[in-house]
Coordinates of C-alpha atoms in Angstrom, one line a residue:
Chain A
M1 CA 100.8 20.1 -22.5
D2 CA 101.8 19.0 -25.8
G3 CA 97.8 17.9 -27.0
R4 CA 98.3 14.1 -25.5
G5 CA 95.6 12.6 -23.7
C6 CA 96.1 11.0 -19.8
E7 CA 97.2 7.8 -20.9
D8 CA 98.7 8.4 -23.9
Y9 CA 102.6 7.3 -24.5
R10 CA 105.1 10.0 -26.2
C11 CA 106.7 8.8 -29.9
V12 CA 109.0 6.0 -29.0
E13 CA 111.9 5.0 -30.9
V14 CA 113.8 1.7 -29.9
E15 CA 116.5 0.3 -31.7
T16 CA 118.3 -3.3 -30.9
D17 CA 121.7 -4.3 -31.4
V18 CA 123.9 -0.7 -31.1
V19 CA 126.8 -1.5 -29.6
S20 CA 128.8 -4.0 -31.0
N21 CA 130.7 -5.5 -28.1
T22 CA 127.5 -6.6 -26.2
S23 CA 126.2 -9.5 -26.1
G24 CA 122.9 -7.6 -26.3
S25 CA 122.1 -3.8 -26.6
A26 CA 119.2 -1.2 -26.8
R27 CA 118.5 2.1 -26.8
V28 CA 115.2 3.9 -26.9
K29 CA 114.1 7.3 -27.2
L30 CA 111.0 8.9 -25.9
G31 CA 110.6 12.1 -26.7
H32 CA 113.5 14.2 -25.0
T33 CA 114.6 10.9 -23.1
D34 CA 117.4 9.0 -24.3
I35 CA 118.6 5.7 -23.5
L36 CA 121.4 3.2 -24.0
V37 CA 121.6 0.0 -22.0
G38 CA 124.2 -2.5 -22.8
V39 CA 123.9 -6.0 -21.4
K40 CA 127.2 -8.3 -20.9
A41 CA 126.7 -12.0 -20.1
E42 CA 130.0 -13.2 -18.2
M43 CA 130.7 -16.0 -16.5
G44 CA 130.7 -16.4 -12.5
T45 CA 129.9 -18.1 -9.7
P46 CA 126.6 -18.6 -8.6
K47 CA 125.3 -17.0 -5.2
L48 CA 125.0 -19.2 -2.2
E49 CA 121.8 -19.3 -1.3
K50 CA 120.9 -19.7 -5.2
P51 CA 123.0 -22.3 -6.7
N52 CA 121.7 -23.4 -9.7
E53 CA 120.6 -20.2 -10.8
G54 CA 122.5 -17.3 -12.3
Y55 CA 121.8 -13.6 -11.8
L56 CA 121.3 -9.9 -13.2
E57 CA 123.3 -6.9 -12.1
F58 CA 122.3 -3.5 -12.5
F59 CA 124.2 -0.6 -12.7
V60 CA 123.2 2.8 -13.8
D61 CA 124.7 5.8 -14.8
C62 CA 124.0 9.3 -14.9
S63 CA 126.0 10.9 -17.4
A64 CA 126.8 14.7 -17.4
N65 CA 125.3 14.9 -20.6
A66 CA 122.0 14.2 -19.5
T67 CA 121.4 17.8 -17.2
P68 CA 123.6 20.2 -16.0
E69 CA 122.7 19.1 -12.5
F70 CA 124.7 15.3 -13.0
E71 CA 127.8 17.0 -13.2
G72 CA 130.4 15.6 -10.9
R73 CA 128.5 12.5 -8.6
G74 CA 125.2 14.7 -8.5
G75 CA 123.8 12.0 -11.2
D76 CA 124.9 9.5 -8.5
D77 CA 121.8 9.1 -6.0
L78 CA 119.6 9.3 -8.6
G79 CA 121.5 6.2 -10.3
T80 CA 121.6 4.1 -7.5
E81 CA 117.5 4.7 -6.9
I82 CA 117.1 3.4 -10.5
A83 CA 119.3 0.6 -10.3
N84 CA 117.5 -0.3 -6.4
T85 CA 114.3 -0.1 -8.2
L86 CA 115.6 -2.2 -11.2
Y87 CA 116.7 -5.2 -8.2
R88 CA 113.0 -4.9 -7.1
I89 CA 111.4 -5.2 -10.1
F90 CA 112.9 -8.5 -11.1
N91 CA 113.6 -9.9 -7.5
N92 CA 111.1 -12.6 -8.1
K93 CA 111.0 -16.2 -10.1
S94 CA 108.5 -15.4 -13.2
S95 CA 110.7 -12.1 -14.5
V96 CA 113.7 -13.8 -16.0
D97 CA 114.0 -17.1 -16.2
L98 CA 117.2 -17.9 -14.2
K99 CA 117.8 -21.4 -14.0
S100 CA 118.9 -21.2 -18.0
L101 CA 121.8 -18.9 -16.7
C102 CA 123.5 -22.2 -14.9
I103 CA 126.1 -24.0 -16.3
S104 CA 127.0 -26.1 -13.3
P105 CA 125.5 -26.1 -10.1
R106 CA 127.4 -24.6 -7.2
E107 CA 130.5 -24.1 -10.2
H108 CA 129.6 -22.0 -13.1
C109 CA 126.6 -19.7 -13.9
W110 CA 125.9 -16.6 -16.4
I111 CA 125.5 -13.2 -14.9
L112 CA 124.2 -11.0 -17.2
Y113 CA 125.2 -6.9 -16.2
V114 CA 123.2 -5.0 -17.4
D115 CA 124.2 -1.5 -17.7
V116 CA 121.9 1.5 -18.5
L117 CA 123.6 4.8 -19.4
L118 CA 121.4 8.1 -19.4
L119 CA 122.2 10.1 -22.5
E120 CA 119.3 12.4 -22.3
C121 CA 117.0 13.5 -19.2
G122 CA 113.3 14.5 -21.1
G123 CA 110.7 13.3 -18.0
N124 CA 109.7 9.6 -17.3
L125 CA 113.0 7.7 -16.6
F126 CA 112.1 5.2 -15.2
D127 CA 109.7 4.0 -18.2
A128 CA 112.0 4.6 -20.7
I129 CA 114.4 2.5 -18.6
S130 CA 112.7 -0.5 -18.5
I131 CA 111.7 -0.9 -22.1
A132 CA 115.0 -0.4 -23.2
V133 CA 116.0 -2.9 -20.3
K134 CA 113.5 -5.2 -22.0
A135 CA 114.6 -4.7 -25.5
A136 CA 118.5 -5.5 -24.6
L137 CA 117.2 -8.6 -22.6
F138 CA 115.3 -9.5 -25.9
N139 CA 118.3 -8.8 -27.5
T140 CA 120.9 -10.7 -25.8
R141 CA 122.6 -13.5 -27.4
I142 CA 124.3 -15.8 -24.6
P143 CA 127.0 -18.5 -26.6
R144 CA 126.3 -22.0 -25.6
V145 CA 129.0 -23.7 -23.5
R146 CA 129.4 -26.8 -22.9
V147 CA 131.0 -28.2 -19.3
L148 CA 133.6 -31.6 -20.1
E149 CA 134.7 -33.9 -17.6
D150 CA 138.2 -35.9 -17.5
E151 CA 139.2 -39.1 -16.4
E152 CA 140.8 -37.7 -13.0
G153 CA 137.4 -35.4 -12.5
L154 CA 138.6 -32.2 -13.8
K155 CA 136.3 -30.2 -15.6
D156 CA 136.9 -28.0 -18.7
I157 CA 134.7 -25.1 -20.2
E158 CA 134.5 -25.3 -24.0
L159 CA 132.6 -22.4 -25.6
S160 CA 131.1 -23.4 -29.3
D161 CA 132.9 -22.7 -32.4
D162 CA 129.6 -21.2 -34.1
P163 CA 129.5 -17.6 -33.0
Y164 CA 125.7 -17.9 -33.7
D165 CA 124.7 -20.8 -31.5
C166 CA 123.8 -19.0 -28.7
I167 CA 120.5 -19.7 -26.1
Q168 CA 117.8 -16.4 -26.2
L169 CA 116.6 -15.4 -23.1
S170 CA 112.7 -15.3 -23.1
V171 CA 111.5 -12.0 -21.9
E172 CA 107.7 -13.0 -21.9
N173 CA 107.4 -12.0 -18.4
V174 CA 109.8 -9.1 -18.3
P175 CA 107.8 -6.3 -16.6
C176 CA 107.8 -3.0 -17.6
I177 CA 107.0 0.3 -15.2
V178 CA 104.5 3.1 -15.7
T179 CA 104.4 5.7 -13.9
L180 CA 101.9 7.8 -13.3
C181 CA 101.9 11.5 -12.0
K182 CA 99.5 12.4 -10.4
I183 CA 98.4 16.4 -11.2
G184 CA 95.6 18.4 -9.5
Y185 CA 92.9 15.4 -9.4
R186 CA 94.0 13.2 -12.5
H187 CA 97.0 11.1 -13.4
V188 CA 99.1 11.4 -16.1
V189 CA 101.2 8.5 -17.7
D190 CA 104.4 9.6 -19.3
A191 CA 104.7 13.1 -18.1
T192 CA 107.5 15.7 -19.4
L193 CA 109.9 17.2 -17.5
Q194 CA 107.6 20.6 -16.6
E195 CA 104.7 18.0 -16.2
E196 CA 106.9 16.3 -13.3
A197 CA 107.6 19.7 -11.9
C198 CA 103.8 20.7 -11.0
S199 CA 103.1 16.9 -9.7
L200 CA 103.6 16.0 -6.1
A201 CA 103.2 12.4 -6.6
S202 CA 103.4 10.1 -8.8
L203 CA 103.0 6.3 -8.4
L204 CA 105.3 3.3 -9.6
V205 CA 104.0 0.6 -11.3
S206 CA 105.8 -2.6 -13.0
V207 CA 103.8 -4.7 -14.8
T208 CA 103.8 -7.3 -17.2
S209 CA 102.4 -7.9 -20.3
K210 CA 100.0 -10.2 -18.7
G211 CA 99.0 -7.7 -15.9
V212 CA 100.9 -9.2 -13.3
V213 CA 102.4 -6.7 -11.1
T214 CA 106.0 -7.2 -9.8
C215 CA 106.3 -3.9 -7.9
M216 CA 104.7 -1.2 -6.8
R217 CA 106.6 2.3 -5.1
K218 CA 105.0 5.7 -4.4
V219 CA 107.5 8.4 -5.1
G220 CA 107.7 11.9 -4.5
K221 CA 107.2 14.5 -1.8
G222 CA 103.6 14.8 -1.7
S223 CA 100.8 12.0 -1.0
L224 CA 98.3 10.0 -2.3
D225 CA 94.2 9.5 -1.8
P226 CA 93.8 6.5 -1.2
E227 CA 91.2 6.1 -3.6
S228 CA 93.4 7.6 -6.2
V229 CA 95.7 4.7 -5.7
F230 CA 93.7 2.4 -6.3
E231 CA 92.3 4.3 -9.7
M232 CA 96.0 4.7 -10.7
M233 CA 96.6 1.1 -10.4
E234 CA 93.6 0.6 -12.9
T235 CA 95.0 2.4 -15.5
S236 CA 98.9 0.8 -14.8
K237 CA 97.2 -2.4 -16.1
R238 CA 96.1 -0.8 -18.9
V239 CA 98.2 0.9 -20.4
G240 CA 100.8 -1.3 -19.3
K241 CA 99.1 -4.3 -21.3
V242 CA 99.0 -1.7 -24.5
L243 CA 102.8 -0.9 -24.1
H244 CA 103.5 -4.3 -24.3
T245 CA 101.9 -5.6 -26.9
S246 CA 103.6 -3.2 -29.2
L247 CA 106.6 -3.5 -27.8
Q248 CA 106.5 -7.0 -28.5
S249 CA 105.6 -6.6 -31.7
V250 CA 107.9 -3.9 -32.8
L251 CA 110.8 -6.1 -31.4
H252 CA 109.6 -9.3 -33.4
K253 CA 109.0 -7.5 -36.6
E254 CA 112.7 -5.8 -36.3
E255 CA 114.5 -8.9 -35.5
S256 CA 112.2 -10.4 -38.9
L257 CA 114.3 -7.9 -41.0
G258 CA 117.8 -9.8 -39.8
P259 CA 121.2 -8.5 -40.8
K260 CA 120.2 -6.5 -43.5
R261 CA 118.1 -3.9 -41.9
Q262 CA 119.3 -1.0 -42.4
K263 CA 120.9 0.6 -38.6
V264 CA 119.9 4.0 -37.8
G265 CA 122.2 4.4 -34.8
F266 CA 123.5 7.7 -33.3
L267 CA 122.9 10.1 -36.0
G268 CA 119.1 9.3 -37.0
Chain B
M1 CA 132.7 2.0 0.4
P2 CA 135.7 0.0 -0.1
G3 CA 138.3 0.1 3.2
D4 CA 136.4 1.3 5.9
N5 CA 139.1 1.6 8.4
R6 CA 136.3 2.7 11.6
R7 CA 135.3 -0.8 12.3
I8 CA 136.0 -4.5 11.9
R9 CA 134.9 -6.0 9.7
G10 CA 135.6 -9.7 10.2
P11 CA 137.3 -11.8 7.7
E12 CA 136.2 -11.7 3.7
E13 CA 134.5 -14.9 3.6
S14 CA 132.8 -16.2 6.3
Q15 CA 129.1 -17.9 6.6
P16 CA 127.1 -18.6 9.2
P17 CA 126.6 -22.5 10.0
Q18 CA 123.2 -22.2 9.3
L19 CA 123.7 -22.8 6.2
Y20 CA 125.0 -26.3 6.1
A21 CA 121.8 -27.4 8.6
T22 CA 119.6 -29.7 6.6
D23 CA 116.5 -28.4 5.8
E24 CA 114.0 -28.3 8.0
D25 CA 110.7 -26.4 6.1
E26 CA 109.8 -24.5 9.4
V27 CA 106.2 -23.2 7.9
P28 CA 104.8 -20.5 9.8
A29 CA 101.9 -21.5 12.0
A30 CA 98.6 -20.4 10.4
R31 CA 97.0 -17.5 11.8
D32 CA 94.6 -14.6 11.7
P33 CA 95.5 -12.7 8.5
T34 CA 94.4 -9.6 10.1
R35 CA 96.6 -9.7 13.4
L36 CA 98.4 -7.0 14.4
R37 CA 101.1 -8.1 17.0
P38 CA 101.1 -5.9 19.8
V39 CA 102.8 -2.8 19.9
Y40 CA 105.5 -1.1 22.5
A41 CA 106.4 2.5 21.9
R42 CA 108.1 4.8 24.0
A43 CA 109.3 8.9 23.2
G44 CA 111.9 10.6 24.5
L45 CA 114.1 7.8 25.8
L46 CA 117.2 9.2 24.5
S47 CA 118.8 12.4 25.8
Q48 CA 121.3 13.7 23.5
A49 CA 119.0 13.6 20.8
K50 CA 116.3 16.4 19.9
G51 CA 113.7 14.1 19.6
S52 CA 113.7 10.1 19.9
A53 CA 111.4 7.0 20.0
Y54 CA 111.5 3.5 20.6
L55 CA 109.1 1.2 19.1
E56 CA 109.0 -2.4 19.2
A57 CA 106.3 -4.8 17.3
G58 CA 106.6 -8.6 18.0
G59 CA 110.3 -9.1 17.5
T60 CA 111.0 -6.2 15.5
K61 CA 113.0 -3.4 17.6
V62 CA 113.5 0.6 16.3
L63 CA 115.4 3.2 17.8
C64 CA 114.6 6.6 16.0
A65 CA 116.6 10.0 16.7
V66 CA 116.0 13.3 15.1
S67 CA 118.2 15.9 15.4
G68 CA 118.0 19.6 14.2
P69 CA 116.9 22.0 12.8
R70 CA 120.3 22.7 12.0
Q71 CA 120.9 25.6 9.5
V72 CA 122.7 24.3 6.2
E73 CA 124.1 26.4 3.6
G74 CA 121.8 27.5 1.2
G75 CA 122.1 27.3 -2.9
E76 CA 123.2 23.9 -2.8
R77 CA 120.7 21.6 -4.9
G78 CA 120.8 18.5 -4.2
G79 CA 120.4 16.2 -7.4
G80 CA 117.2 14.8 -6.9
P81 CA 115.1 12.7 -9.5
A82 CA 114.4 15.1 -12.4
G83 CA 111.6 17.7 -12.2
A84 CA 113.0 18.8 -8.9
G85 CA 113.2 22.6 -10.3
G86 CA 110.4 24.7 -11.1
E87 CA 109.3 24.3 -7.3
T88 CA 109.8 27.5 -4.5
P89 CA 113.7 27.3 -4.7
A90 CA 115.4 24.6 -2.7
A91 CA 117.1 27.4 -0.5
L92 CA 113.9 28.4 0.8
R93 CA 112.3 24.6 2.1
G94 CA 113.9 22.4 4.4
R95 CA 115.5 19.1 3.9
L96 CA 114.6 15.9 5.4
L97 CA 118.1 13.8 5.7
C98 CA 117.0 10.2 6.5
D99 CA 119.4 7.0 7.4
F100 CA 118.9 3.9 8.0
R101 CA 120.9 1.3 10.0
R102 CA 120.8 -1.9 10.5
A103 CA 122.7 -3.4 13.9
P104 CA 125.4 -6.1 12.5
F105 CA 123.3 -8.4 14.5
S106 CA 120.0 -7.5 13.8
G107 CA 118.9 -10.5 10.7
R108 CA 120.3 -14.2 10.8
R109 CA 123.5 -13.3 9.3
R110 CA 125.7 -10.8 9.9
R111 CA 126.1 -7.8 8.1
A112 CA 129.2 -5.6 8.0
P113 CA 128.3 -1.6 8.9
P114 CA 128.0 -0.1 5.6
G115 CA 125.1 -2.0 4.6
G116 CA 125.2 -0.5 0.8
S117 CA 122.3 -0.1 -1.7
E118 CA 119.3 -1.4 0.5
E119 CA 119.9 0.6 3.3
R120 CA 119.8 3.8 1.3
E121 CA 116.7 2.6 -0.7
L122 CA 114.6 1.9 2.6
A123 CA 116.5 4.9 4.0
L124 CA 115.1 6.9 0.6
A125 CA 111.8 5.2 1.0
L126 CA 111.8 6.6 4.8
Q127 CA 112.2 10.1 3.4
E128 CA 109.8 10.0 0.5
A129 CA 107.1 8.8 3.5
L130 CA 107.8 11.7 5.8
E131 CA 108.1 14.7 3.5
P132 CA 104.4 14.9 3.0
A133 CA 103.5 15.0 6.8
V134 CA 106.8 17.4 7.7
R135 CA 106.1 21.1 7.4
L136 CA 109.3 21.8 5.7
G137 CA 108.1 24.9 4.3
R138 CA 108.7 26.1 8.7
Y139 CA 112.1 25.7 8.3
P140 CA 113.5 27.5 5.6
R141 CA 117.0 27.1 4.7
A142 CA 117.8 23.7 8.3
Q143 CA 117.8 20.8 8.0
L144 CA 116.1 17.8 9.9
E145 CA 118.4 14.6 10.4
V146 CA 116.7 11.2 11.4
S147 CA 118.6 7.9 11.8
A148 CA 117.0 4.9 12.5
L149 CA 118.4 2.2 13.7
L150 CA 117.4 -1.4 13.7
L151 CA 118.8 -3.5 16.4
E152 CA 116.5 -6.4 15.7
D153 CA 115.0 -7.4 12.6
G154 CA 111.4 -9.8 13.0
G155 CA 109.4 -8.9 10.2
S156 CA 107.9 -5.6 8.9
A157 CA 111.2 -3.7 9.9
L158 CA 110.6 -0.4 7.1
A159 CA 106.8 -0.3 8.9
A160 CA 108.2 -0.1 12.0
A161 CA 111.3 2.3 11.1
L162 CA 108.5 4.6 9.1
T163 CA 106.0 4.4 13.1
A164 CA 109.2 5.0 15.2
A165 CA 110.5 8.2 13.1
A166 CA 106.8 10.0 12.8
I167 CA 106.7 9.5 16.8
A168 CA 110.6 10.7 17.2
L169 CA 109.8 13.7 15.1
A170 CA 106.5 14.7 16.9
D171 CA 108.6 14.4 20.0
A172 CA 110.9 16.5 19.1
G173 CA 108.6 19.4 18.2
I174 CA 108.7 19.4 14.7
E175 CA 105.6 20.9 13.0
M176 CA 103.6 18.0 11.3
Y177 CA 100.4 17.9 9.3
D178 CA 99.7 14.5 10.8
L179 CA 101.6 11.4 12.2
V180 CA 102.7 8.7 9.9
V181 CA 102.4 5.2 10.6
G182 CA 103.3 2.2 8.9
C183 CA 102.0 -1.5 8.4
G184 CA 103.6 -4.3 6.4
L185 CA 102.1 -7.1 4.4
S186 CA 103.6 -10.2 2.5
R187 CA 101.6 -12.8 0.8
A188 CA 102.3 -16.1 1.1
P189 CA 103.4 -18.7 -1.7
G190 CA 100.5 -20.7 -2.8
P191 CA 98.1 -21.1 -4.8
E192 CA 95.5 -19.1 -3.2
P193 CA 97.4 -15.8 -2.2
T194 CA 95.8 -14.7 1.5
W195 CA 98.0 -11.2 2.5
L196 CA 99.1 -11.5 5.9
L197 CA 99.3 -7.9 8.0
D198 CA 102.4 -8.1 10.3
P199 CA 104.3 -10.5 8.8
T200 CA 106.6 -12.2 11.6
L201 CA 110.5 -12.6 10.3
L202 CA 109.7 -16.2 9.0
E203 CA 106.6 -15.3 7.1
E204 CA 108.5 -12.4 5.8
E205 CA 111.1 -15.0 4.3
R206 CA 109.0 -17.4 3.1
A207 CA 106.9 -14.8 1.4
A208 CA 105.9 -14.2 -2.2
A209 CA 105.4 -10.8 -2.3
G210 CA 106.0 -8.1 0.8
L211 CA 104.3 -4.6 0.8
T212 CA 104.9 -1.3 3.2
V213 CA 102.3 1.2 3.3
A214 CA 102.4 4.6 5.5
L215 CA 99.2 6.6 6.1
M216 CA 98.4 9.7 7.6
P217 CA 95.6 8.6 9.7
V218 CA 93.8 11.7 10.5
L219 CA 94.2 12.9 6.9
N220 CA 93.5 9.6 5.4
Q221 CA 96.6 10.3 2.9
V222 CA 99.1 7.5 1.7
A223 CA 102.2 9.0 2.5
G224 CA 104.7 5.9 1.2
L225 CA 104.3 2.7 -0.7
L226 CA 106.8 0.5 -1.4
G227 CA 106.2 -3.4 -2.5
S228 CA 107.9 -5.9 -4.9
G229 CA 107.5 -9.3 -5.4
E230 CA 105.5 -12.2 -7.7
G231 CA 102.7 -10.4 -7.8
G232 CA 99.0 -11.1 -8.5
P233 CA 97.0 -9.2 -10.6
T234 CA 96.2 -5.5 -9.4
E235 CA 93.2 -6.7 -7.6
S236 CA 95.0 -8.9 -5.4
W237 CA 97.8 -5.8 -4.9
A238 CA 94.9 -2.8 -4.6
E239 CA 93.2 -5.4 -1.8
A240 CA 96.9 -5.8 0.4
V241 CA 96.4 -2.0 0.2
R242 CA 93.3 -1.3 1.5
L243 CA 93.9 -4.0 4.3
G244 CA 97.1 -1.9 5.4
L245 CA 95.7 1.0 5.4
E246 CA 93.5 -0.3 8.0
G247 CA 95.9 -2.1 9.6
C248 CA 97.4 2.0 9.8
Q249 CA 94.2 3.0 11.4
R250 CA 93.8 0.7 14.6
L251 CA 97.5 1.6 15.0
Y252 CA 97.4 5.5 15.7
P253 CA 95.2 5.3 19.0
V254 CA 98.3 3.8 20.5
L255 CA 100.8 6.1 19.2
Q256 CA 98.3 8.9 20.0
Q257 CA 98.6 7.6 24.0
C258 CA 102.7 6.9 23.9
L259 CA 103.1 10.8 23.0
V260 CA 100.7 11.8 25.5
R261 CA 102.4 10.3 27.9
A262 CA 106.0 11.4 26.8
A263 CA 104.8 14.6 27.5
R264 CA 103.7 14.2 30.8
R265 CA 106.7 12.8 31.7
R266 CA 108.4 16.0 30.7
G267 CA 106.3 18.4 32.1
A268 CA 106.5 16.1 35.3
A269 CA 110.4 16.5 35.2
T270 CA 110.7 19.7 34.5
P271 CA 109.7 21.4 37.6
P272 CA 107.3 24.8 37.4

């Protein structure tokens, strides 16, 4: 409809470090879709089954500004659906190195609260959210802490004095979601709202930069032909690789500009 | 949901004794990766529901009931995922409401009744898989309620719930394009990824990745797909989907027989 090929994304704008109170943040604009993600790192107790690891908690808020459907509690269902999908794609050992989030086993660990805000809804929410989460995690700086032990065995946590002494998470294996909407006999990447309305079923694939798939889900009221499922998976692998390489290069370029870069913020 | 006064929740902090047990690594027994556990299915067992079904596959026991179609106030646009506008107005299409619950004693650890986000996610997966099969256009302004109760989790619970829900809908006489058959798969960790069809609870817990496929056998259309875990490349997932679809086709005759038997029972019960 807007002259794109079936596998082309709309123009994506990514900006990190937009909110100063967070440990990491990112804002993504994909066409008319606008997402803001903030990551806060807090200390807590590790889960009982995994005493040597920290964990991530996701929360998605569909603000009423996004579309009139989200007024009141209308956006809650969609928010829980997106949060559950995010839990699923991060629910494996290789996406984020959770062991690096451990401070002392069984007692303290870092919990990363990833909060996603939907500012404007213009189609293809899952892709934009996953790009924003990856950018925010890349931007996250977790302060270094040390556990000091007294003679009596009392433990004390010491935060390092230098505010720039931080751990950075490696986002090499963080997956991105590619949503393929089936319209007629073909499938389309990055559908706008109107294209999504024409499509009866879509396949959501979360793929890492190496082509490893971490989650697969069918969304929508219609059914899919098995052959198109296989085709869509191949397309998602191809598209995912391209998306990852371009995202990595943009993030690295932005970081290399350092503190002198011009922040566009919300008015750009 | 905080403050649920209707149910006895038990103390806030309690753990099962198994957590403190010495780690005995129970390795699941090697088996043929394409074997399906024997399935027992029965339809029409609840007297109060319009349609019902009970499905047992290995250790997994699911009970599903369908009620409706019930008239619902029109004009209320459910806040679904973006893109709900532009189709036939929501008031003219019927709605399918799915609910998935686990009994507190179904798994290894006791789960207090308001199960939370996992159950809502599975309920949404149930709805997305059943919608393509049900002719909702024939029930304008009506609502169908499907509720699945997992009595015991013995592996591939979502697949069993899907199948039971489809049988219950058919038993209730709801117009459908085709039955929906669900099949679970899991991938064992290790260097050679082999996908196992219809995993047991032990295999599922030790798995690196899990997948549930729902197929409409006669139309040969994939109605639902939900999978996650440490992937392999896409070829490995494609192989798993193929295996799952094959498993669904093999399960279909059992369900056909179950529905025929239920219809005969109903015919014999009502005297001519």
